Amino acid sequence: MATFKKLQVTNVTADFRKATSIFELPIPKPGSDQILVKNHFSGVNAADLNVTAARYFTVGKVPFDIGFESLGVVEAVGEDVTGFKVGQAVMSCSGAGYSEYQLAEAKELIPIPAADPKYISVMVCGLSAAIGLDYAGNIKAGDKVLITAAAGGTGHIAVQWAKSKGAYVIGTTSSADKVTFLKGIGADHVINYKEEDLNAILKRDYPDGVNVIWETIGGKVTETLIPHLASFGRMILIGGIAGYRTEGFPKIEIQPSVLLMNDITLTGFFLLNHVDKFPVYLNELIRDVDSGKLNITNDFGENTSDGIFSGLNGAVRGVEHLHSGKSIGKVTIKLC
């Protein structure tokens, strides 16, 4: 009997390597209303650790599936399925993306032009950046928009989305290579916080503050940035990656007078609260990728010591690579 492999969480911990195990199972046959997809790529997300640590999306009863997104081709379709055919390229946000095969219903799959890994970025990363900046950030032409972790999977899309809206974009990052990368995708000003004092640079170059801050790091970084919001400024709190490997979302201390005196808004953004907006934004993001308006970078680990992230063993390395702070673009696992 033909089999496939999938990654599941068998130990609740924020250590992805210790949390997950590979299982080998028979390749299932689709039911009458199901579609069997052979996955070619899986996307890595910072919040994978929040799933393995049972912070959200699971009650923590092991084993459970892991992997926000995958991209592949239709292998077989049930007799009652319409609109999909064998060989068609599709994406999925099933929550079981670290798997060589998966069963899905038609409503769970997104048709794409080709099984090209660049499209995997438009799901969690692309939707978060576009919807978050538009609705939570209310960005408009002329705004000064600061993007933290700007060279990451979501960050590099956020930079380009903000630029497409006519904003002046400031990116923060952690290496000279990332500075070069961000300038290449249109960032107006890039701050390497490993070599420059973020607080001092913002105070010097933007004495009146910035209009919007896209904040994904948390803790001390959030605290440093809040006073640099202009009057009526907006901070979008996307996550707190600084604490994902330890306590979860880092706590922040806020001086209420800073918010009150400057009419500052702090807004949390959680993508699944905006499902109604997905169809319109997905169509636009896919069109932008096709036209080249949106430049997607996949990080397959080509520059790591052990080479590309291949197979499900590569998923562990991919997650660790993302959390090492060395990744550029969307960390992506090649499954076949």
GROMACS .gro file of C-alpha atoms in nm:
model
  336
    1MET     CA    1   0.000   0.000   0.000
    2ALA     CA    2   0.131   0.343  -0.096
    3THR     CA    3   0.212   0.565   0.201
    4PHE     CA    4   0.290   0.930   0.275
    5LYS     CA    5   0.453   1.120   0.558
    6LYS     CA    6   0.316   1.398   0.773
    7LEU     CA    7   0.441   1.598   1.069
    8GLN     CA    8   0.236   1.604   1.387
    9VAL     CA    9   0.281   1.751   1.733
   10THR     CA   10   0.346   1.480   1.990
   11ASN     CA   11   0.485   1.693   2.273
   12VAL     CA   12   0.345   2.031   2.375
   13THR     CA   13   0.642   2.268   2.382
   14ALA     CA   14   0.772   2.577   2.203
   15ASP     CA   15   1.077   2.374   2.096
   16PHE     CA   16   0.965   2.270   1.747
   17ARG     CA   17   1.225   1.994   1.716
   18LYS     CA   18   1.112   1.833   2.043
   19ALA     CA   19   0.745   1.899   1.973
   20THR     CA   20   0.708   1.718   1.641
   21SER     CA   21   0.736   1.368   1.500
   22ILE     CA   22   0.702   1.227   1.149
   23PHE     CA   23   0.430   0.968   1.087
   24GLU     CA   24   0.390   0.741   0.786
   25LEU     CA   25   0.032   0.666   0.683
   26PRO     CA   26  -0.152   0.510   0.387
   27ILE     CA   27  -0.235   0.759   0.113
   28PRO     CA   28  -0.611   0.809   0.147
   29LYS     CA   29  -0.867   0.795  -0.131
   30PRO     CA   30  -1.096   1.096  -0.159
   31GLY     CA   31  -1.460   1.059  -0.066
   32SER     CA   32  -1.731   1.169  -0.306
   33ASP     CA   33  -1.698   1.535  -0.207
   34GLN     CA   34  -1.325   1.538  -0.134
   35ILE     CA   35  -1.005   1.625  -0.320
   36LEU     CA   36  -0.669   1.461  -0.267
   37VAL     CA   37  -0.379   1.705  -0.298
   38LYS     CA   38  -0.012   1.618  -0.329
   39ASN     CA   39   0.176   1.897  -0.157
   40HIS     CA   40   0.489   2.032  -0.320
   41PHE     CA   41   0.567   2.309  -0.069
   42SER     CA   42   0.485   2.405   0.290
   43GLY     CA   43   0.516   2.753   0.435
   44VAL     CA   44   0.690   2.824   0.765
   45ASN     CA   45   0.542   3.083   1.002
   46ALA     CA   46   0.671   3.229   1.327
   47ALA     CA   47   0.346   3.131   1.496
   48ASP     CA   48   0.415   2.760   1.434
   49LEU     CA   49   0.569   2.770   1.782
   50ASN     CA   50   0.248   2.908   1.927
   51VAL     CA   51   0.070   2.603   1.789
   52THR     CA   52   0.322   2.348   1.917
   53ALA     CA   53   0.307   2.521   2.257
   54ALA     CA   54  -0.076   2.499   2.244
   55ARG     CA   55  -0.116   2.873   2.281
   56TYR     CA   56  -0.385   2.883   2.013
   57PHE     CA   57  -0.563   2.681   1.740
   58THR     CA   58  -0.552   2.364   1.951
   59VAL     CA   59  -0.655   2.230   2.289
   60GLY     CA   60  -0.315   2.063   2.307
   61LYS     CA   61  -0.431   1.700   2.299
   62VAL     CA   62  -0.154   1.515   2.117
   63PRO     CA   63  -0.102   1.412   1.848
   64PHE     CA   64  -0.235   1.700   1.641
   65ASP     CA   65  -0.157   1.846   1.300
   66ILE     CA   66   0.074   2.138   1.230
   67GLY     CA   67   0.145   2.370   0.937
   68PHE     CA   68  -0.060   2.675   0.844
   69GLU     CA   69  -0.026   2.650   0.466
   70SER     CA   70   0.069   2.428   0.176
   71LEU     CA   71   0.079   2.438  -0.202
   72GLY     CA   72   0.053   2.148  -0.446
   73VAL     CA   73  -0.147   1.982  -0.722
   74VAL     CA   74  -0.471   1.788  -0.729
   75GLU     CA   75  -0.397   1.415  -0.732
   76ALA     CA   76  -0.753   1.280  -0.736
   77VAL     CA   77  -1.111   1.409  -0.705
   78GLY     CA   78  -1.428   1.258  -0.569
   79GLU     CA   79  -1.716   1.184  -0.803
   80ASP     CA   80  -1.928   1.476  -0.679
   81VAL     CA   81  -1.651   1.736  -0.698
   82THR     CA   82  -1.684   2.011  -0.958
   83GLY     CA   83  -1.448   2.295  -1.046
   84PHE     CA   84  -1.126   2.103  -0.978
   85LYS     CA   85  -0.936   1.858  -1.195
   86VAL     CA   86  -0.634   1.632  -1.162
   87GLY     CA   87  -0.308   1.823  -1.210
   88GLN     CA   88  -0.454   2.159  -1.109
   89ALA     CA   89  -0.238   2.379  -0.883
   90VAL     CA   90  -0.396   2.474  -0.550
   91MET     CA   91  -0.314   2.624  -0.211
   92SER     CA   92  -0.457   2.539   0.128
   93CYS     CA   93  -0.463   2.683   0.478
   94SER     CA   94  -0.575   2.361   0.645
   95GLY     CA   95  -0.363   2.369   0.959
   96ALA     CA   96  -0.202   2.043   0.842
   97GLY     CA   97   0.038   2.188   0.587
   98TYR     CA   98   0.342   1.989   0.698
   99SER     CA   99   0.223   1.684   0.508
  100GLU     CA  100   0.305   1.522   0.175
  101TYR     CA  101  -0.064   1.462   0.098
  102GLN     CA  102  -0.390   1.596   0.232
  103LEU     CA  103  -0.763   1.552   0.182
  104ALA     CA  104  -0.973   1.866   0.143
  105GLU     CA  105  -1.312   1.988   0.040
  106ALA     CA  106  -1.340   2.226  -0.254
  107LYS     CA  107  -1.413   2.524  -0.025
  108GLU     CA  108  -1.079   2.469   0.150
  109LEU     CA  109  -0.868   2.502  -0.165
  110ILE     CA  110  -0.756   2.810  -0.357
  111PRO     CA  111  -0.683   2.766  -0.729
  112ILE     CA  112  -0.357   2.927  -0.845
  113PRO     CA  113  -0.200   2.967  -1.191
  114ALA     CA  114   0.086   2.720  -1.128
  115ALA     CA  115   0.250   2.515  -0.853
  116ASP     CA  116   0.503   2.793  -0.803
  117PRO     CA  117   0.624   2.847  -0.443
  118LYS     CA  118   0.597   3.224  -0.475
  119TYR     CA  119   0.219   3.193  -0.433
  120ILE     CA  120   0.248   3.040  -0.086
  121SER     CA  121   0.343   3.383   0.046
  122VAL     CA  122   0.008   3.539  -0.040
  123MET     CA  123  -0.185   3.339   0.218
  124VAL     CA  124  -0.084   3.399   0.582
  125CYS     CA  125   0.186   3.655   0.504
  126GLY     CA  126   0.022   3.839   0.216
  127LEU     CA  127  -0.324   3.853   0.368
  128SER     CA  128  -0.185   3.968   0.704
  129ALA     CA  129   0.019   4.246   0.546
  130ALA     CA  130  -0.248   4.374   0.309
  131ILE     CA  131  -0.554   4.353   0.531
  132GLY     CA  132  -0.362   4.457   0.842
  133LEU     CA  133  -0.216   4.769   0.686
  134ASP     CA  134  -0.540   4.867   0.511
  135TYR     CA  135  -0.789   4.809   0.792
  136ALA     CA  136  -0.593   4.822   1.118
  137GLY     CA  137  -0.334   5.071   0.994
  138ASN     CA  138  -0.565   5.271   0.768
  139ILE     CA  139  -0.258   5.365   0.563
  140LYS     CA  140  -0.280   5.635   0.300
  141ALA     CA  141  -0.054   5.815   0.056
  142GLY     CA  142   0.207   6.028   0.230
  143ASP     CA  143   0.205   5.834   0.556
  144LYS     CA  144   0.537   5.743   0.713
  145VAL     CA  145   0.503   5.369   0.779
  146LEU     CA  146   0.757   5.176   0.987
  147ILE     CA  147   0.774   4.798   0.937
  148THR     CA  148   0.955   4.585   1.196
  149ALA     CA  149   1.116   4.255   1.088
  150ALA     CA  150   1.086   4.404   0.742
  151ALA     CA  151   1.292   4.139   0.561
  152GLY     CA  152   1.076   3.851   0.685
  153GLY     CA  153   0.798   3.663   0.511
  154THR     CA  154   0.526   3.907   0.609
  155GLY     CA  155   0.753   4.208   0.642
  156HIS     CA  156   0.880   4.207   0.284
  157ILE     CA  157   0.522   4.202   0.157
  158ALA     CA  158   0.418   4.476   0.403
  159VAL     CA  159   0.699   4.698   0.272
  160GLN     CA  160   0.579   4.659  -0.086
  161TRP     CA  161   0.210   4.693   0.001
  162ALA     CA  162   0.270   5.017   0.190
  163LYS     CA  163   0.479   5.152  -0.099
  164SER     CA  164   0.201   5.066  -0.344
  165LYS     CA  165  -0.032   5.286  -0.137
  166GLY     CA  166   0.202   5.583  -0.168
  167ALA     CA  167   0.357   5.561   0.179
  168TYR     CA  168   0.712   5.645   0.281
  169VAL     CA  169   0.844   5.317   0.422
  170ILE     CA  170   1.098   5.268   0.700
  171GLY     CA  171   1.214   4.911   0.757
  172THR     CA  172   1.396   4.775   1.059
  173THR     CA  173   1.620   4.472   1.023
  174SER     CA  174   1.925   4.297   1.164
  175SER     CA  175   2.201   4.256   0.903
  176ALA     CA  176   2.375   4.427   0.613
  177ASP     CA  177   2.241   4.167   0.368
  178LYS     CA  178   1.887   4.243   0.478
  179VAL     CA  179   1.947   4.616   0.441
  180THR     CA  180   2.048   4.559   0.078
  181PHE     CA  181   1.748   4.333   0.022
  182LEU     CA  182   1.502   4.587   0.163
  183LYS     CA  183   1.642   4.872  -0.041
  184GLY     CA  184   1.604   4.648  -0.345
  185ILE     CA  185   1.229   4.605  -0.287
  186GLY     CA  186   1.165   4.975  -0.238
  187ALA     CA  187   1.211   5.064   0.129
  188ASP     CA  188   1.292   5.435   0.160
  189HIS     CA  189   1.496   5.406   0.480
  190VAL     CA  190   1.635   5.092   0.640
  191ILE     CA  191   1.759   5.081   0.999
  192ASN     CA  192   1.993   4.800   1.104
  193TYR     CA  193   1.914   4.789   1.474
  194LYS     CA  194   2.213   4.562   1.539
  195GLU     CA  195   2.448   4.842   1.434
  196GLU     CA  196   2.238   5.154   1.491
  197ASP     CA  197   2.048   5.287   1.792
  198LEU     CA  198   1.684   5.257   1.682
  199ASN     CA  199   1.558   5.510   1.933
  200ALA     CA  200   1.826   5.766   1.846
  201ILE     CA  201   1.780   5.728   1.469
  202LEU     CA  202   1.404   5.777   1.492
  203LYS     CA  203   1.443   6.076   1.722
  204ARG     CA  204   1.693   6.235   1.486
  205ASP     CA  205   1.533   6.160   1.150
  206TYR     CA  206   1.163   6.171   1.241
  207PRO     CA  207   1.126   6.431   1.517
  208ASP     CA  208   0.751   6.462   1.447
  209GLY     CA  209   0.705   6.086   1.459
  210VAL     CA  210   0.577   5.830   1.211
  211ASN     CA  211   0.213   5.771   1.123
  212VAL     CA  212   0.191   5.391   1.129
  213ILE     CA  213   0.402   5.119   1.292
  214TRP     CA  214   0.367   4.753   1.193
  215GLU     CA  215   0.501   4.574   1.501
  216THR     CA  216   0.576   4.201   1.514
  217ILE     CA  217   0.861   4.173   1.765
  218GLY     CA  218   0.713   4.276   2.099
  219GLY     CA  219   0.853   4.358   2.441
  220LYS     CA  220   1.121   4.627   2.457
  221VAL     CA  221   1.097   4.697   2.084
  222THR     CA  222   0.728   4.784   2.119
  223GLU     CA  223   0.802   5.004   2.418
  224THR     CA  224   1.077   5.183   2.228
  225LEU     CA  225   0.858   5.249   1.926
  226ILE     CA  226   0.537   5.377   2.085
  227PRO     CA  227   0.678   5.724   2.173
  228HIS     CA  228   0.782   5.766   1.808
  229LEU     CA  229   0.425   5.765   1.681
  230ALA     CA  230   0.305   6.098   1.549
  231SER     CA  231  -0.015   6.258   1.670
  232PHE     CA  232  -0.307   6.036   1.566
  233GLY     CA  233  -0.053   5.762   1.490
  234ARG     CA  234  -0.148   5.396   1.472
  235MET     CA  235   0.048   5.094   1.592
  236ILE     CA  236  -0.066   4.756   1.459
  237LEU     CA  237   0.031   4.479   1.700
  238ILE     CA  238   0.073   4.168   1.482
  239GLY     CA  239   0.262   3.944   1.721
  240GLY     CA  240   0.555   3.917   1.958
  241ILE     CA  241   0.812   3.688   1.803
  242ALA     CA  242   1.071   3.785   2.064
  243GLY     CA  243   0.890   3.566   2.315
  244TYR     CA  244   0.760   3.276   2.107
  245ARG     CA  245   1.045   3.043   2.205
  246THR     CA  246   0.995   3.118   2.575
  247GLU     CA  247   0.699   3.279   2.751
  248GLY     CA  248   0.479   3.354   2.451
  249PHE     CA  249   0.378   3.711   2.379
  250PRO     CA  250   0.614   3.944   2.568
  251LYS     CA  251   0.452   4.186   2.809
  252ILE     CA  252   0.482   4.556   2.737
  253GLU     CA  253   0.460   4.857   2.965
  254ILE     CA  254   0.271   5.153   2.825
  255GLN     CA  255   0.267   5.506   2.963
  256PRO     CA  256  -0.100   5.609   2.918
  257SER     CA  257  -0.014   5.978   2.895
  258VAL     CA  258   0.175   5.912   2.569
  259LEU     CA  259  -0.140   5.764   2.418
  260LEU     CA  260  -0.373   6.028   2.557
  261MET     CA  261  -0.175   6.340   2.471
  262ASN     CA  262  -0.111   6.232   2.112
  263ASP     CA  263  -0.435   6.047   2.032
  264ILE     CA  264  -0.237   5.732   1.956
  265THR     CA  265  -0.416   5.410   1.869
  266LEU     CA  266  -0.280   5.064   1.949
  267THR     CA  267  -0.465   4.800   1.748
  268GLY     CA  268  -0.433   4.426   1.770
  269PHE     CA  269  -0.466   4.241   1.441
  270PHE     CA  270  -0.559   3.872   1.411
  271LEU     CA  271  -0.599   3.750   1.056
  272LEU     CA  272  -0.884   3.504   1.115
  273ASN     CA  273  -1.108   3.786   1.234
  274HIS     CA  274  -1.111   3.909   0.874
  275VAL     CA  275  -1.207   3.598   0.677
  276ASP     CA  276  -1.479   3.791   0.493
  277LYS     CA  277  -1.208   3.995   0.321
  278PHE     CA  278  -1.000   3.698   0.201
  279PRO     CA  279  -1.151   3.643  -0.147
  280VAL     CA  280  -1.099   4.001  -0.267
  281TYR     CA  281  -0.750   4.032  -0.122
  282LEU     CA  282  -0.635   3.690  -0.241
  283ASN     CA  283  -0.738   3.773  -0.596
  284GLU     CA  284  -0.551   4.103  -0.581
  285LEU     CA  285  -0.239   3.950  -0.427
  286ILE     CA  286  -0.226   3.669  -0.683
  287ARG     CA  287  -0.266   3.921  -0.965
  288ASP     CA  288   0.013   4.133  -0.816
  289VAL     CA  289   0.245   3.832  -0.801
  290ASP     CA  290   0.160   3.739  -1.161
  291SER     CA  291   0.225   4.089  -1.288
  292GLY     CA  292   0.548   4.132  -1.095
  293LYS     CA  293   0.406   4.422  -0.896
  294LEU     CA  294   0.463   4.214  -0.583
  295ASN     CA  295   0.813   4.069  -0.566
  296ILE     CA  296   0.814   3.749  -0.360
  297THR     CA  297   1.132   3.600  -0.213
  298ASN     CA  298   1.130   3.239  -0.092
  299ASP     CA  299   1.400   3.132   0.151
  300PHE     CA  300   1.462   2.760   0.096
  301GLY     CA  301   1.770   2.755   0.316
  302GLU     CA  302   2.008   2.761   0.022
  303ASN     CA  303   2.260   2.953   0.229
  304THR     CA  304   2.240   2.739   0.541
  305SER     CA  305   2.515   2.492   0.630
  306ASP     CA  306   2.293   2.188   0.559
  307GLY     CA  307   2.143   2.316   0.236
  308ILE     CA  308   1.782   2.352   0.127
  309PHE     CA  309   1.489   2.265   0.352
  310SER     CA  310   1.385   1.941   0.184
  311GLY     CA  311   1.120   1.700   0.309
  312LEU     CA  312   0.954   1.705   0.647
  313ASN     CA  313   1.287   1.689   0.827
  314GLY     CA  314   1.351   2.021   0.656
  315ALA     CA  315   1.049   2.169   0.829
  316VAL     CA  316   1.225   2.149   1.165
  317ARG     CA  317   1.530   2.323   1.022
  318GLY     CA  318   1.312   2.581   0.849
  319VAL     CA  319   1.136   2.679   1.170
  320GLU     CA  320   1.467   2.702   1.352
  321HIS     CA  321   1.610   2.910   1.067
  322LEU     CA  322   1.323   3.157   1.085
  323HIS     CA  323   1.364   3.197   1.460
  324SER     CA  324   1.740   3.238   1.426
  325GLY     CA  325   1.673   3.577   1.269
  326LYS     CA  326   1.876   3.489   0.958
  327SER     CA  327   1.595   3.427   0.710
  328ILE     CA  328   1.515   3.661   0.424
  329GLY     CA  329   1.168   3.643   0.269
  330LYS     CA  330   0.925   3.356   0.313
  331VAL     CA  331   1.081   3.044   0.463
  332THR     CA  332   0.954   2.759   0.247
  333ILE     CA  333   0.991   2.379   0.265
  334LYS     CA  334   1.029   2.175  -0.056
  335LEU     CA  335   0.836   1.850  -0.012
  336CYS     CA  336   0.893   1.695  -0.355
   0.00000   0.00000   0.00000
